[in-house]
Amino acid sequence: MWNINNHAQFYNCIHDLIQTPSVHAMSGISQHVNVNCLEHSIFVSYISFLICRFFGLDYVAASRGGLLHDLFLYDRRQEGSHKGCHLFSHPAAALENASLLFVLTDMEKDIIVKHMWPLTTKAPKYKESFLVSCADKFCALVEMLFIYKLMNIDRKLAISG
């Protein structure tokens, strides 16, 4: 799972995104217990990459959409930093930010805006969108149960921009 070949192929999918200041800014945003937004997004992206590649799906779009799925760029705990309930509104904010920074495919857009399904009103259009949504929930659980830090996943997925 954590071998060098997987890591290299994964990095090739996201290298242009990971080097941008806006993506790096996610490291300053708290996500889940002792995990920042960038760490979480890289974890979701990598798990999505592995699952979609295993099933012969578009692992490039899944890894790219997975990396950008939480590009909302605000501290959700700060009063007035965003409109509405974060759980429901942050996918649209992430899509808006990602669309301003990158040229996205329809699948990548769907992955970003529907990653909170079933909380979002519309179901994912693509299998990859559904799998990234599942990976997001799996990764959040791993992070909140402190397994992320216990297994040194942050070091295993270390990406230098």
PDB file of C-alpha atoms in Angstrom:
ATOM      1  CA  MET A   1       0.000   0.000   0.000  1.00  0.00           C
ATOM      2  CA  TRP A   2       2.744   2.461   0.942  1.00  0.00           C
ATOM      3  CA  ASN A   3       5.368   1.280  -1.563  1.00  0.00           C
ATOM      4  CA  ILE A   4       7.528   3.632  -3.583  1.00  0.00           C
ATOM      5  CA  ASN A   5       5.910   2.716  -6.920  1.00  0.00           C
ATOM      6  CA  ASN A   6       2.443   3.631  -5.642  1.00  0.00           C
ATOM      7  CA  HIS A   7       3.787   6.847  -4.165  1.00  0.00           C
ATOM      8  CA  ALA A   8       5.529   7.840  -7.416  1.00  0.00           C
ATOM      9  CA  GLN A   9       2.503   7.101  -9.598  1.00  0.00           C
ATOM     10  CA  PHE A  10       0.258   8.967  -7.142  1.00  0.00           C
ATOM     11  CA  TYR A  11       2.558  11.989  -7.114  1.00  0.00           C
ATOM     12  CA  ASN A  12       2.504  12.092 -10.920  1.00  0.00           C
ATOM     13  CA  CYS A  13      -1.282  12.542 -10.741  1.00  0.00           C
ATOM     14  CA  ILE A  14      -1.179  15.515  -8.362  1.00  0.00           C
ATOM     15  CA  HIS A  15       2.262  17.128  -8.740  1.00  0.00           C
ATOM     16  CA  ASP A  16       0.979  20.264 -10.498  1.00  0.00           C
ATOM     17  CA  LEU A  17      -1.703  20.817  -7.845  1.00  0.00           C
ATOM     18  CA  ILE A  18       0.399  20.125  -4.764  1.00  0.00           C
ATOM     19  CA  GLN A  19       2.934  22.801  -5.702  1.00  0.00           C
ATOM     20  CA  THR A  20       0.486  25.725  -5.633  1.00  0.00           C
ATOM     21  CA  PRO A  21       0.364  28.163  -2.697  1.00  0.00           C
ATOM     22  CA  SER A  22      -3.409  27.739  -2.278  1.00  0.00           C
ATOM     23  CA  VAL A  23      -3.109  23.980  -1.835  1.00  0.00           C
ATOM     24  CA  HIS A  24      -0.212  24.483   0.603  1.00  0.00           C
ATOM     25  CA  ALA A  25      -2.396  26.970   2.521  1.00  0.00           C
ATOM     26  CA  MET A  26      -4.609  24.037   3.523  1.00  0.00           C
ATOM     27  CA  SER A  27      -1.833  22.989   5.934  1.00  0.00           C
ATOM     28  CA  GLY A  28      -2.756  25.979   8.103  1.00  0.00           C
ATOM     29  CA  ILE A  29      -6.373  24.870   8.477  1.00  0.00           C
ATOM     30  CA  SER A  30      -7.351  22.394  11.182  1.00  0.00           C
ATOM     31  CA  GLN A  31      -9.414  19.471   9.916  1.00  0.00           C
ATOM     32  CA  HIS A  32      -9.810  16.517  12.276  1.00  0.00           C
ATOM     33  CA  VAL A  33      -8.102  15.742  15.598  1.00  0.00           C
ATOM     34  CA  ASN A  34      -4.445  16.789  15.118  1.00  0.00           C
ATOM     35  CA  VAL A  35      -4.689  16.543  11.323  1.00  0.00           C
ATOM     36  CA  ASN A  36      -4.669  19.594   9.088  1.00  0.00           C
ATOM     37  CA  CYS A  37      -6.707  20.025   5.934  1.00  0.00           C
ATOM     38  CA  LEU A  38      -3.784  19.318   3.598  1.00  0.00           C
ATOM     39  CA  GLU A  39      -2.840  16.094   5.402  1.00  0.00           C
ATOM     40  CA  HIS A  40      -6.468  14.962   5.300  1.00  0.00           C
ATOM     41  CA  SER A  41      -6.821  15.839   1.617  1.00  0.00           C
ATOM     42  CA  ILE A  42      -3.617  14.011   0.654  1.00  0.00           C
ATOM     43  CA  PHE A  43      -4.817  10.960   2.617  1.00  0.00           C
ATOM     44  CA  VAL A  44      -8.232  11.016   0.895  1.00  0.00           C
ATOM     45  CA  SER A  45      -6.529  11.531  -2.454  1.00  0.00           C
ATOM     46  CA  TYR A  46      -4.143   8.597  -1.951  1.00  0.00           C
ATOM     47  CA  ILE A  47      -6.825   6.165  -0.750  1.00  0.00           C
ATOM     48  CA  SER A  48      -9.039   7.231  -3.687  1.00  0.00           C
ATOM     49  CA  PHE A  49      -6.112   6.713  -6.066  1.00  0.00           C
ATOM     50  CA  LEU A  50      -5.540   3.165  -4.771  1.00  0.00           C
ATOM     51  CA  ILE A  51      -9.216   2.153  -4.833  1.00  0.00           C
ATOM     52  CA  CYS A  52      -9.954   3.570  -8.284  1.00  0.00           C
ATOM     53  CA  ARG A  53      -6.784   2.125  -9.779  1.00  0.00           C
ATOM     54  CA  PHE A  54      -7.685  -1.289  -8.314  1.00  0.00           C
ATOM     55  CA  PHE A  55     -11.131  -1.155  -9.942  1.00  0.00           C
ATOM     56  CA  GLY A  56      -9.821   0.137 -13.290  1.00  0.00           C
ATOM     57  CA  LEU A  57     -11.489   3.525 -12.882  1.00  0.00           C
ATOM     58  CA  ASP A  58     -10.140   7.025 -13.517  1.00  0.00           C
ATOM     59  CA  TYR A  59      -7.625   7.138 -10.662  1.00  0.00           C
ATOM     60  CA  VAL A  60      -6.123  10.390 -11.961  1.00  0.00           C
ATOM     61  CA  ALA A  61      -9.418  12.291 -11.630  1.00  0.00           C
ATOM     62  CA  ALA A  62     -10.076  10.592  -8.280  1.00  0.00           C
ATOM     63  CA  SER A  63      -6.688  11.570  -6.874  1.00  0.00           C
ATOM     64  CA  ARG A  64      -6.965  15.149  -8.171  1.00  0.00           C
ATOM     65  CA  GLY A  65     -10.558  15.598  -7.004  1.00  0.00           C
ATOM     66  CA  GLY A  66      -9.657  13.975  -3.696  1.00  0.00           C
ATOM     67  CA  LEU A  67      -6.832  16.441  -3.154  1.00  0.00           C
ATOM     68  CA  LEU A  68      -9.052  19.437  -3.928  1.00  0.00           C
ATOM     69  CA  HIS A  69     -12.245  18.238  -2.207  1.00  0.00           C
ATOM     70  CA  ASP A  70     -11.666  20.408   0.890  1.00  0.00           C
ATOM     71  CA  LEU A  71     -10.060  23.456  -0.745  1.00  0.00           C
ATOM     72  CA  PHE A  72     -12.480  25.737   1.111  1.00  0.00           C
ATOM     73  CA  LEU A  73      -9.603  27.828   2.585  1.00  0.00           C
ATOM     74  CA  TYR A  74     -11.260  29.169   5.729  1.00  0.00           C
ATOM     75  CA  ASP A  75     -11.284  28.253   9.409  1.00  0.00           C
ATOM     76  CA  ARG A  76     -14.718  26.774   9.942  1.00  0.00           C
ATOM     77  CA  ARG A  77     -14.458  27.461  13.682  1.00  0.00           C
ATOM     78  CA  GLN A  78     -14.119  31.212  13.107  1.00  0.00           C
ATOM     79  CA  GLU A  79     -17.391  33.129  13.267  1.00  0.00           C
ATOM     80  CA  GLY A  80     -18.314  34.740   9.946  1.00  0.00           C
ATOM     81  CA  SER A  81     -15.654  32.906   7.920  1.00  0.00           C
ATOM     82  CA  HIS A  82     -18.252  31.219   5.711  1.00  0.00           C
ATOM     83  CA  LYS A  83     -21.923  31.195   4.815  1.00  0.00           C
ATOM     84  CA  GLY A  84     -24.287  28.583   6.189  1.00  0.00           C
ATOM     85  CA  CYS A  85     -23.456  25.287   7.830  1.00  0.00           C
ATOM     86  CA  HIS A  86     -19.925  24.157   6.975  1.00  0.00           C
ATOM     87  CA  LEU A  87     -20.976  20.523   6.414  1.00  0.00           C
ATOM     88  CA  PHE A  88     -23.337  21.566   3.642  1.00  0.00           C
ATOM     89  CA  SER A  89     -21.594  24.636   2.200  1.00  0.00           C
ATOM     90  CA  HIS A  90     -17.901  23.738   2.039  1.00  0.00           C
ATOM     91  CA  PRO A  91     -18.113  21.494  -1.066  1.00  0.00           C
ATOM     92  CA  ALA A  92     -19.386  24.445  -3.130  1.00  0.00           C
ATOM     93  CA  ALA A  93     -16.691  26.717  -1.652  1.00  0.00           C
ATOM     94  CA  ALA A  94     -14.020  24.120  -2.474  1.00  0.00           C
ATOM     95  CA  LEU A  95     -15.297  23.785  -6.039  1.00  0.00           C
ATOM     96  CA  GLU A  96     -15.355  27.558  -6.496  1.00  0.00           C
ATOM     97  CA  ASN A  97     -11.762  27.895  -5.248  1.00  0.00           C
ATOM     98  CA  ALA A  98     -10.510  24.931  -7.280  1.00  0.00           C
ATOM     99  CA  SER A  99     -12.220  26.221 -10.434  1.00  0.00           C
ATOM    100  CA  LEU A 100     -10.517  29.594 -10.059  1.00  0.00           C
ATOM    101  CA  LEU A 101      -7.101  27.944  -9.751  1.00  0.00           C
ATOM    102  CA  PHE A 102      -7.234  24.950 -12.089  1.00  0.00           C
ATOM    103  CA  VAL A 103      -8.902  23.651 -15.232  1.00  0.00           C
ATOM    104  CA  LEU A 104     -11.089  20.834 -13.918  1.00  0.00           C
ATOM    105  CA  THR A 105     -12.763  17.987 -15.740  1.00  0.00           C
ATOM    106  CA  ASP A 106     -16.479  17.374 -15.212  1.00  0.00           C
ATOM    107  CA  MET A 107     -15.592  14.330 -13.131  1.00  0.00           C
ATOM    108  CA  GLU A 108     -13.224  16.307 -10.890  1.00  0.00           C
ATOM    109  CA  LYS A 109     -15.936  18.934 -10.366  1.00  0.00           C
ATOM    110  CA  ASP A 110     -18.456  16.236  -9.461  1.00  0.00           C
ATOM    111  CA  ILE A 111     -15.991  14.639  -7.027  1.00  0.00           C
ATOM    112  CA  ILE A 112     -15.403  17.943  -5.237  1.00  0.00           C
ATOM    113  CA  VAL A 113     -18.992  19.164  -5.014  1.00  0.00           C
ATOM    114  CA  LYS A 114     -20.500  15.794  -4.056  1.00  0.00           C
ATOM    115  CA  HIS A 115     -17.907  14.455  -1.626  1.00  0.00           C
ATOM    116  CA  MET A 116     -20.262  15.021   1.324  1.00  0.00           C
ATOM    117  CA  TRP A 117     -22.968  12.793  -0.141  1.00  0.00           C
ATOM    118  CA  PRO A 118     -25.416  11.700   1.259  1.00  0.00           C
ATOM    119  CA  LEU A 119     -25.532  15.075   3.054  1.00  0.00           C
ATOM    120  CA  THR A 120     -25.519  16.831  -0.314  1.00  0.00           C
ATOM    121  CA  THR A 121     -28.800  16.929  -2.189  1.00  0.00           C
ATOM    122  CA  LYS A 122     -27.585  15.269  -5.386  1.00  0.00           C
ATOM    123  CA  ALA A 123     -25.974  11.844  -5.616  1.00  0.00           C
ATOM    124  CA  PRO A 124     -22.559  11.430  -7.243  1.00  0.00           C
ATOM    125  CA  LYS A 125     -22.715  11.116 -11.028  1.00  0.00           C
ATOM    126  CA  TYR A 126     -19.599   8.963 -11.367  1.00  0.00           C
ATOM    127  CA  LYS A 127     -18.316   5.845  -9.600  1.00  0.00           C
ATOM    128  CA  GLU A 128     -15.153   7.786  -8.821  1.00  0.00           C
ATOM    129  CA  SER A 129     -17.194  10.495  -7.054  1.00  0.00           C
ATOM    130  CA  PHE A 130     -18.903   7.880  -4.910  1.00  0.00           C
ATOM    131  CA  LEU A 131     -15.589   6.214  -4.037  1.00  0.00           C
ATOM    132  CA  VAL A 132     -13.912   9.520  -3.112  1.00  0.00           C
ATOM    133  CA  SER A 133     -16.905  10.281  -0.876  1.00  0.00           C
ATOM    134  CA  CYS A 134     -16.437   6.890   0.802  1.00  0.00           C
ATOM    135  CA  ALA A 135     -12.670   7.429   1.101  1.00  0.00           C
ATOM    136  CA  ASP A 136     -13.319  10.819   2.736  1.00  0.00           C
ATOM    137  CA  LYS A 137     -15.473   9.224   5.420  1.00  0.00           C
ATOM    138  CA  PHE A 138     -13.001   6.368   5.950  1.00  0.00           C
ATOM    139  CA  CYS A 139     -10.077   8.789   6.280  1.00  0.00           C
ATOM    140  CA  ALA A 140     -11.998  11.038   8.689  1.00  0.00           C
ATOM    141  CA  LEU A 141     -12.744   8.014  10.878  1.00  0.00           C
ATOM    142  CA  VAL A 142      -9.095   6.895  10.832  1.00  0.00           C
ATOM    143  CA  GLU A 143      -8.042  10.425  11.799  1.00  0.00           C
ATOM    144  CA  MET A 144     -10.596  10.844  14.587  1.00  0.00           C
ATOM    145  CA  LEU A 145      -9.705   7.467  16.111  1.00  0.00           C
ATOM    146  CA  PHE A 146      -6.020   8.564  16.214  1.00  0.00           C
ATOM    147  CA  ILE A 147      -5.047   5.689  13.908  1.00  0.00           C
ATOM    148  CA  TYR A 148      -3.636   8.234  11.431  1.00  0.00           C
ATOM    149  CA  LYS A 149      -0.930   9.345  13.868  1.00  0.00           C
ATOM    150  CA  LEU A 150      -0.376   5.884  15.392  1.00  0.00           C
ATOM    151  CA  MET A 151       0.395   4.421  11.965  1.00  0.00           C
ATOM    152  CA  ASN A 152       2.526   7.435  10.942  1.00  0.00           C
ATOM    153  CA  ILE A 153       0.398   7.883   7.847  1.00  0.00           C
ATOM    154  CA  ASP A 154       1.475  11.524   7.654  1.00  0.00           C
ATOM    155  CA  ARG A 155       5.106  10.422   7.217  1.00  0.00           C
ATOM    156  CA  LYS A 156       4.226   7.668   4.766  1.00  0.00           C
ATOM    157  CA  LEU A 157       2.364  10.161   2.581  1.00  0.00           C
ATOM    158  CA  ALA A 158       4.867  12.995   3.021  1.00  0.00           C
ATOM    159  CA  ILE A 159       4.936  15.051  -0.136  1.00  0.00           C
ATOM    160  CA  SER A 160       7.421  17.811  -0.649  1.00  0.00           C
ATOM    161  CA  GLY A 161       6.243  20.563  -2.930  1.00  0.00           C
TER     162      GLY A 161
END
